Coordinates of C-alpha atoms (C1' of nucleotides) in Angstrom, one line a residue:
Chain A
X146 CA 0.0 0.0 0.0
X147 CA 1.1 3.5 -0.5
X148 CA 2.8 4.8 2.7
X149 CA 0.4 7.6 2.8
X150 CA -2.6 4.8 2.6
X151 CA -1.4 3.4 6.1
X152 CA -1.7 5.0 9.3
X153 CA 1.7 5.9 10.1
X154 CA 2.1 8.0 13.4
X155 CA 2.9 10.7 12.2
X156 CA 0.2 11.4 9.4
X157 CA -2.8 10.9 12.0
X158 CA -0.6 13.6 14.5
X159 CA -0.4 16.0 11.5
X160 CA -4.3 15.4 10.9
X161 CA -4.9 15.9 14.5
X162 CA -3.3 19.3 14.1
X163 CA -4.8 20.2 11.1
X164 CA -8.7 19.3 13.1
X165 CA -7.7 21.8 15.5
X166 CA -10.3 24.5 14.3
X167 CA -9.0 28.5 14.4
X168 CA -9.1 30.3 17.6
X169 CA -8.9 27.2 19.5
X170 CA -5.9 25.6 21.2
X171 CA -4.5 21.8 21.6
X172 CA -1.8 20.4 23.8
X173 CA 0.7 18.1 22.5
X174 CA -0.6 15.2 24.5
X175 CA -4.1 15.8 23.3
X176 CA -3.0 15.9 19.8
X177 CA -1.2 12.8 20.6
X178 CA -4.3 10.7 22.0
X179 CA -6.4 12.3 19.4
X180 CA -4.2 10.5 16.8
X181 CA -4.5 7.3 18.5
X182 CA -1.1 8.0 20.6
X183 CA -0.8 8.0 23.8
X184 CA 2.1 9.3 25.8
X185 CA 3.7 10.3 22.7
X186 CA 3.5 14.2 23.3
X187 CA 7.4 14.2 22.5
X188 CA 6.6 12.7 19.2
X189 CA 4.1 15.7 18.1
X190 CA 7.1 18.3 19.3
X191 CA 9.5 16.4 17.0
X192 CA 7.6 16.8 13.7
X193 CA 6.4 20.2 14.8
X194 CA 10.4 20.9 14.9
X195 CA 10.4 19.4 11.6
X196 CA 7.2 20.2 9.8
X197 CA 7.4 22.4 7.0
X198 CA 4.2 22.9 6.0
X199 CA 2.9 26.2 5.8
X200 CA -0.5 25.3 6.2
X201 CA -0.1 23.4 9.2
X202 CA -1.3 25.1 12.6
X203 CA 1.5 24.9 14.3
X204 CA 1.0 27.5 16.7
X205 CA -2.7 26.4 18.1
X206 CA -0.3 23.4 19.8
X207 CA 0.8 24.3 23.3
X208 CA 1.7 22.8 26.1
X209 CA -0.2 21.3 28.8
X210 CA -0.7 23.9 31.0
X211 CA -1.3 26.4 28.3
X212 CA 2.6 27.9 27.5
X213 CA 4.3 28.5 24.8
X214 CA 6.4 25.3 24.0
X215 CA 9.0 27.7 22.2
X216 CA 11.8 29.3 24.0
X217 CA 10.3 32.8 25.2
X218 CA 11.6 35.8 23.1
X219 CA 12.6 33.1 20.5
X220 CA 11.6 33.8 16.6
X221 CA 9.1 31.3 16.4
X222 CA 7.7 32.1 20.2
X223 CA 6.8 35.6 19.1
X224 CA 5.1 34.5 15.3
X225 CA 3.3 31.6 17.6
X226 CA 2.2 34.4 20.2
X227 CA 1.1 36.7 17.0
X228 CA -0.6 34.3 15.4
X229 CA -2.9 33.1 18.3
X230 CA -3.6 36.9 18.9
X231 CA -4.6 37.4 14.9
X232 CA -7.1 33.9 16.1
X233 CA -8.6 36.1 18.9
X234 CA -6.6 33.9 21.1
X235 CA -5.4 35.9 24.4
X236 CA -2.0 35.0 25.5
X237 CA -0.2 36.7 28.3
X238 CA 2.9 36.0 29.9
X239 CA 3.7 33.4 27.0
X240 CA 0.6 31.7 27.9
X241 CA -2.8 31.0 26.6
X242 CA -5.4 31.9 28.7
X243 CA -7.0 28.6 30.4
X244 CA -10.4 27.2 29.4
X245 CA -10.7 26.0 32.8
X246 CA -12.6 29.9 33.1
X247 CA -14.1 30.0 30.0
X248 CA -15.9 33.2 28.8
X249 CA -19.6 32.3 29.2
X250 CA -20.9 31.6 26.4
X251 CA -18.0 30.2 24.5
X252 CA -18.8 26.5 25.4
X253 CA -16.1 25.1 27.1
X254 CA -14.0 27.1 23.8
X255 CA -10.9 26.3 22.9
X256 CA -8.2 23.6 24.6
X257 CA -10.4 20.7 23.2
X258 CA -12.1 20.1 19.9
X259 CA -12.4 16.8 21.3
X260 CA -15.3 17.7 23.7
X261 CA -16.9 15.0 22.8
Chain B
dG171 C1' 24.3 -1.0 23.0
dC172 C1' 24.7 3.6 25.7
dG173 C1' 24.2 8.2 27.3
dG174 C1' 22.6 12.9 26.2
dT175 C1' 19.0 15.9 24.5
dG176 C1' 14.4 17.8 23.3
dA177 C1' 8.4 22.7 20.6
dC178 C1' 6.4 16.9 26.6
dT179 C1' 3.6 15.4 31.1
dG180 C1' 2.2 14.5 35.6
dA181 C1' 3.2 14.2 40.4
dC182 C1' 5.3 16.2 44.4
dA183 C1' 7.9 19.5 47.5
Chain C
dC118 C1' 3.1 30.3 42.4
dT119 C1' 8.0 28.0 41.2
dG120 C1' 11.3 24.2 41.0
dT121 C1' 12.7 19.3 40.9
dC122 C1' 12.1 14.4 39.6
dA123 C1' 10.9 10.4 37.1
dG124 C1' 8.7 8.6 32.9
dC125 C1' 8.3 8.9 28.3
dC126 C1' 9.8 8.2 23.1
dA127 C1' 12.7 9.3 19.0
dC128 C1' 17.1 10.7 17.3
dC129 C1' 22.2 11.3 17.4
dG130 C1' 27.3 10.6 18.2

DNA sequence: GCGGTGACTGACA
DNA sequence: CTGTCAGCCACCG
């Protein structure tokens, strides 16, 4: 079968990403279990360091506890941080603004397109 | 095969 | 709140 035709790891993490809908947020390890992954949060970071697609939403991936997984100040820290803001995404302090108080209203918003 | 490292995570002090 | 520790997986020398 083609390789693509499979289900490698990594092409269900990229689709996980690419489900993550605009103005919403995911962490690594919920990208991971969304792609049938488990535990493998590290593995989501690698082909983020690796991905080149330009259409891939990199920057609605964060951390667990809603950081920035970049280095702070770093290049792609600041385009991550300006692109969440151009989402209507708040971030402050290099962090996204938890879900756990949600603005009423916005259902349970962002952190999980899986709330389901 | 082994130790070090990293866009990670959860538990604990 | 911050910091440390162990667990974790993939890659590299």
């Amino acid at each position: 079968m083609d390789a693509l035709s499979a289900d490698p790891p990594a092409a269900r993490i990229l689709a996980a990403i690419r489900a993550v809908p605009r103005g919403a947020v995911a962490g690594y390890g919920q990208i991971a279990r969304r792609a049938g992954l488990p535990g493998r949060a590290r593995l989501v970071a690698r082909l983020l360091a690796g991905n080149e697609d330009p259409g891939l939403p990199w920057h609605r991936i964060v951390r667990s506890d809603g950081r920035i997984a970049l280095p702070a100040g770093s290049a792609g820290f600041r385009e991550q941080v300006r692109r969440l803001r151009a989402e209507g995404v708040v971030v402050e302090g290099g962090r996204v603004r938890m879900p756990a108080a949600p603005a009423d209203g916005l259902d349970a918003a962002l952190w999980g397109p899986d709330r389901g």
